[in-house]
CSV table of C-alpha atoms in Angstrom, one decimal:
chain,number,residue,atom,x,y,z
S,11,MET,CA,-15.0,-10.3,-38.5
S,12,ALA,CA,-18.5,-11.9,-36.7
S,13,LEU,CA,-17.5,-15.6,-37.2
S,14,ARG,CA,-13.6,-14.5,-36.0
S,15,LEU,CA,-15.4,-12.7,-32.5
S,16,LEU,CA,-17.4,-15.7,-32.5
S,17,LEU,CA,-14.7,-18.1,-32.7
S,18,VAL,CA,-12.4,-16.2,-30.0
S,19,THR,CA,-15.2,-16.2,-27.6
S,20,ILE,CA,-15.7,-19.7,-27.6
S,21,ALA,CA,-12.2,-20.4,-27.4
S,22,ILE,CA,-11.7,-18.0,-24.2
S,23,MET,CA,-15.2,-19.4,-22.6
S,24,ALA,CA,-13.5,-23.1,-23.0
S,25,LEU,CA,-10.1,-22.1,-21.4
S,26,ALA,CA,-12.2,-20.4,-18.3
S,27,SER,CA,-14.3,-23.6,-18.0
S,28,SER,CA,-10.9,-25.7,-18.1
S,29,PHE,CA,-9.4,-23.6,-15.2
S,30,ALA,CA,-12.7,-23.8,-13.2
S,31,ASN,CA,-12.6,-27.6,-13.4
S,32,ALA,CA,-8.8,-27.8,-12.5
S,33,SER,CA,-9.9,-29.3,-9.2
S,34,ASP,CA,-10.0,-33.0,-8.2
S,35,PRO,CA,-12.3,-34.3,-10.4
S,36,SER,CA,-15.6,-36.4,-8.7
S,37,PRO,CA,-14.8,-40.1,-8.5
S,38,LEU,CA,-15.5,-42.8,-11.2
S,39,GLN,CA,-16.4,-45.2,-9.4
S,40,ASP,CA,-18.3,-45.9,-5.9
S,41,PHE,CA,-15.1,-46.2,-4.0
S,42,CYS,CA,-11.3,-46.7,-4.7
S,43,VAL,CA,-9.8,-48.3,-1.6
S,44,ALA,CA,-6.0,-47.3,-1.7
S,45,PHE,CA,-3.9,-50.9,-2.0
S,46,ASP,CA,0.1,-51.0,-1.9
S,47,ASP,CA,0.5,-53.7,-4.2
S,48,PRO,CA,0.3,-52.8,-8.1
S,49,LYS,CA,-0.5,-56.1,-9.2
S,50,ASP,CA,-3.9,-56.1,-11.2
S,51,ALA,CA,-4.5,-52.6,-9.8
S,52,LEU,CA,-5.5,-49.3,-11.0
S,53,PHE,CA,-3.8,-46.3,-10.2
S,54,VAL,CA,-5.9,-43.2,-9.3
S,55,ASN,CA,-4.6,-40.0,-7.5
S,56,GLY,CA,-1.3,-41.3,-6.1
S,57,LYS,CA,-3.1,-44.7,-4.8
S,58,PHE,CA,-3.5,-48.2,-6.4
S,59,CYS,CA,-7.1,-49.1,-6.4
S,60,LYS,CA,-7.7,-52.6,-4.8
S,61,ASN,CA,-9.8,-55.0,-6.6
S,62,PRO,CA,-13.2,-54.0,-5.6
S,63,ASN,CA,-14.2,-57.9,-5.4
S,64,ASP,CA,-11.4,-58.0,-2.3
S,65,VAL,CA,-12.9,-54.8,-0.5
S,66,ASN,CA,-14.9,-55.2,2.9
S,67,ALA,CA,-16.3,-53.5,5.5
S,68,ASN,CA,-12.6,-53.4,7.5
S,69,ASP,CA,-11.4,-51.1,4.4
S,70,PHE,CA,-13.8,-48.0,5.7
S,71,PHE,CA,-13.2,-48.4,9.2
S,72,PHE,CA,-10.9,-47.0,11.7
S,73,ARG,CA,-11.0,-47.4,15.3
S,74,GLY,CA,-9.2,-45.1,18.0
S,75,LEU,CA,-10.1,-41.5,18.0
S,76,ASN,CA,-12.0,-41.8,21.7
S,77,LYS,CA,-8.4,-42.2,23.1
S,78,PRO,CA,-6.6,-38.8,24.0
S,79,GLY,CA,-3.5,-38.2,22.3
S,80,ASP,CA,-0.4,-38.2,24.5
S,81,THR,CA,0.1,-34.2,25.2
S,82,ASN,CA,3.2,-34.9,27.5
S,83,ASN,CA,5.6,-32.9,24.5
S,84,PRO,CA,6.9,-29.2,24.0
S,85,LEU,CA,3.7,-28.1,22.4
S,86,GLY,CA,1.4,-29.6,24.9
S,87,SER,CA,-1.0,-30.8,21.9
S,88,LYS,CA,-1.4,-33.9,20.0
S,89,VAL,CA,-3.0,-34.4,16.5
S,90,SER,CA,-4.2,-37.7,15.7
S,91,ALA,CA,-5.1,-37.8,11.9
S,92,VAL,CA,-7.4,-39.9,10.3
S,93,ASN,CA,-6.6,-39.9,6.4
S,94,VAL,CA,-5.5,-42.1,3.5
S,95,ALA,CA,-2.7,-43.1,5.0
S,96,ASN,CA,-4.7,-45.3,7.8
S,97,LEU,CA,-8.1,-45.7,6.4
S,98,THR,CA,-7.5,-46.4,3.1
S,99,GLY,CA,-11.4,-46.2,2.1
S,100,LEU,CA,-10.7,-42.2,2.0
S,101,ASN,CA,-9.0,-42.9,-1.3
S,102,THR,CA,-10.3,-40.5,-3.9
S,103,LEU,CA,-13.3,-39.1,-1.4
S,104,GLY,CA,-11.5,-36.1,-1.0
S,105,ILE,CA,-12.2,-35.9,3.3
S,106,SER,CA,-10.2,-36.7,6.1
S,107,LEU,CA,-10.5,-36.2,10.1
S,108,ALA,CA,-8.3,-35.6,13.0
S,109,ARG,CA,-8.6,-35.3,16.8
S,110,ILE,CA,-6.7,-32.5,18.3
S,111,ASP,CA,-5.9,-33.0,22.1
S,112,PHE,CA,-4.7,-30.1,23.8
S,113,ALA,CA,-3.3,-29.6,27.7
S,114,PRO,CA,-3.4,-26.8,29.6
S,115,TYR,CA,-1.8,-23.7,27.3
S,116,GLY,CA,-0.9,-26.4,24.7
S,117,LEU,CA,-0.4,-25.0,21.2
S,118,ASN,CA,-1.2,-26.7,18.1
S,119,PRO,CA,1.5,-24.2,16.5
S,120,PRO,CA,1.3,-21.8,13.3
S,121,HIS,CA,0.7,-24.4,10.3
S,122,THR,CA,-1.0,-24.6,6.8
S,123,HIS,CA,-3.1,-27.4,5.2
S,124,PRO,CA,-1.9,-26.9,1.2
S,125,ARG,CA,-4.8,-29.3,-0.1
S,126,ALA,CA,-7.4,-28.8,2.3
S,127,THR,CA,-9.8,-26.3,3.8
S,128,GLU,CA,-10.4,-27.3,7.5
S,129,VAL,CA,-13.5,-27.1,9.8
S,130,LEU,CA,-12.8,-27.3,13.7
S,131,THR,CA,-15.2,-27.9,16.3
S,132,LEU,CA,-14.4,-27.7,19.9
S,133,LEU,CA,-15.7,-30.5,22.2
S,134,GLU,CA,-14.2,-29.1,25.7
S,135,GLY,CA,-12.2,-26.7,26.9
S,136,THR,CA,-11.3,-23.3,25.6
S,137,LEU,CA,-9.4,-22.2,22.5
S,138,TYR,CA,-7.9,-19.3,20.9
S,139,VAL,CA,-8.0,-19.8,17.0
S,140,GLY,CA,-7.2,-17.9,14.3
S,141,PHE,CA,-5.9,-17.8,10.6
S,142,VAL,CA,-3.7,-14.8,8.5
S,143,LEU,CA,-4.7,-13.8,5.3
S,144,SER,CA,-2.4,-13.8,1.8
S,145,ASN,CA,-1.4,-11.2,-0.3
S,146,PRO,CA,-2.0,-8.1,1.5
S,147,PRO,CA,-2.4,-4.7,-0.5
S,148,PRO,CA,0.8,-2.6,-0.5
S,149,GLY,CA,1.8,-1.2,2.5
S,150,MET,CA,-0.6,-3.2,4.6
S,151,LYS,CA,0.0,-5.9,6.8
S,152,ASN,CA,-1.6,-9.6,6.5
S,153,LYS,CA,-4.9,-9.6,8.3
S,154,LEU,CA,-5.3,-11.6,11.1
S,155,PHE,CA,-8.6,-13.5,11.8
S,156,THR,CA,-9.0,-14.6,15.5
S,157,LYS,CA,-11.9,-16.4,17.9
S,158,THR,CA,-12.0,-17.5,21.3
S,159,LEU,CA,-13.6,-20.9,21.1
S,160,TYR,CA,-16.2,-22.7,23.7
S,161,ALA,CA,-17.4,-26.3,23.6
S,162,GLY,CA,-19.9,-27.0,20.6
S,163,ASP,CA,-18.0,-24.0,18.6
S,164,VAL,CA,-17.2,-24.1,15.0
S,165,PHE,CA,-14.5,-22.4,13.1
S,166,VAL,CA,-13.1,-22.6,9.9
S,167,PHE,CA,-9.6,-22.5,8.5
S,168,PRO,CA,-9.8,-21.3,4.6
S,169,GLN,CA,-7.2,-23.6,2.5
S,170,GLY,CA,-3.5,-22.7,2.3
S,171,LEU,CA,-3.6,-19.9,5.0
S,172,ILE,CA,-1.8,-20.1,8.3
S,173,HIS,CA,-3.5,-20.7,11.1
S,174,PHE,CA,-3.3,-22.0,14.4
S,175,GLN,CA,-5.0,-23.5,18.0
S,176,PHE,CA,-3.8,-22.4,21.4
S,177,ASN,CA,-6.0,-23.4,24.7
S,178,ILE,CA,-6.1,-20.8,27.3
S,179,GLY,CA,-8.1,-22.4,29.3
S,180,HIS,CA,-6.9,-24.2,33.0
S,181,SER,CA,-7.9,-27.7,31.6
S,182,ASN,CA,-7.5,-30.1,28.7
S,183,ALA,CA,-8.9,-29.4,25.6
S,184,ILE,CA,-10.2,-31.8,23.0
S,185,ALA,CA,-11.1,-30.5,19.1
S,186,PHE,CA,-12.3,-32.5,15.9
S,187,ALA,CA,-11.4,-31.2,12.6
S,188,GLY,CA,-12.7,-32.2,8.9
S,189,LEU,CA,-10.5,-31.3,6.4
S,190,SER,CA,-11.5,-31.3,2.5
S,191,SER,CA,-8.7,-33.7,1.2
S,192,GLN,CA,-8.0,-37.5,1.9
S,193,ASN,CA,-4.5,-36.1,2.4
S,194,PRO,CA,-4.7,-32.5,3.5
S,195,GLY,CA,-0.8,-32.4,4.2
S,196,VAL,CA,0.6,-29.9,6.6
S,197,ILE,CA,3.5,-27.6,7.0
S,198,THR,CA,4.2,-26.2,10.5
S,199,ILE,CA,6.0,-22.8,9.9
S,200,ALA,CA,8.9,-22.9,12.6
S,201,ASN,CA,9.7,-26.7,11.7
S,202,ALA,CA,9.7,-26.3,7.9
S,203,VAL,CA,11.9,-23.0,8.3
S,204,PHE,CA,14.2,-23.5,11.0
S,205,GLY,CA,14.5,-27.3,11.0
S,206,SER,CA,14.3,-28.3,7.5
S,207,ASP,CA,16.9,-31.0,6.2
S,208,PRO,CA,19.4,-29.6,5.0
S,209,PRO,CA,18.8,-26.6,6.6
S,210,ILE,CA,18.4,-23.7,4.9
S,211,ASN,CA,21.4,-21.2,4.6
S,212,PRO,CA,21.4,-18.8,7.5
S,213,ASP,CA,21.9,-15.9,5.1
S,214,VAL,CA,18.5,-16.3,3.3
S,215,LEU,CA,16.8,-16.6,6.8
S,216,THR,CA,19.2,-13.3,8.3
S,217,LYS,CA,17.9,-11.6,5.5
S,218,ALA,CA,14.2,-12.5,5.1
S,219,PHE,CA,13.6,-12.3,9.4
S,220,GLN,CA,15.9,-8.8,9.6
S,221,VAL,CA,17.6,-10.3,12.6
S,222,ASP,CA,21.3,-11.2,13.5
S,223,ASN,CA,23.0,-14.2,12.0
S,224,LYS,CA,23.4,-15.5,15.7
S,225,VAL,CA,19.5,-15.8,16.0
S,226,ILE,CA,19.2,-17.6,13.1
S,227,GLU,CA,21.7,-20.3,14.2
S,228,TYR,CA,20.5,-20.2,17.5
S,229,LEU,CA,17.0,-21.3,16.0
S,230,GLN,CA,18.4,-23.8,13.5
S,231,SER,CA,20.3,-25.6,16.4
S,232,GLN,CA,16.6,-26.1,18.2
S,233,PHE,CA,14.7,-29.3,18.0
S,234,TRP,CA,11.4,-28.6,16.5
S,235,TYR,CA,8.6,-31.2,17.7
S,236,ASN,CA,6.0,-32.6,15.5
S,237,ASN,CA,2.7,-33.1,16.9
S,238,ASN,CA,1.2,-34.5,13.9
S,239,ASN,CA,3.3,-37.7,14.1
S,240,ASN,CA,1.0,-40.6,14.6
């Protein structure tokens, strides 16, 4: 009986350990520069690895984040991302970066990053920022955490949670964000729900939002601007 209990305990500990280590593993090499040509290349984490003998400093270099993004759009904001798509040396390193420019009263609308926590530093201006918790207790609403940021302030948005940034100042604002993924992904809530292709069945959204179907039809007919296109 004691031996059986010991074996069960070991099995449970092993299973718990496997769950604890289910995240992306640490790189097993110094780098794995992303490469589009699969010939003689190693496929790692969704990307082929460039032959290390062909890697050079340019694979780890990106130029241009000193330039403001174009905020002349319906949202009044622009996200300039640096991730594995435009800086191939980030592949397997688990980090990326973004510059976010805001016109006065510009908004980076509610969105999530399914694969990354975000830490945001405000360089110029004044931002109202916040995120919403998941899984509220029965009878409770999702808790909102908000803060007004000034130049030099830092705020963290936990992975996967809905968050936003809104320029409440009368001048432009500039922020830089670090993200804990080479490809954090972004799901902008309004775009995804009302601008999907093909559209979500209006009956689903009418019941979900508990509004008249004409409201849903109107929202689905709108153009939903994407401020994350580079």
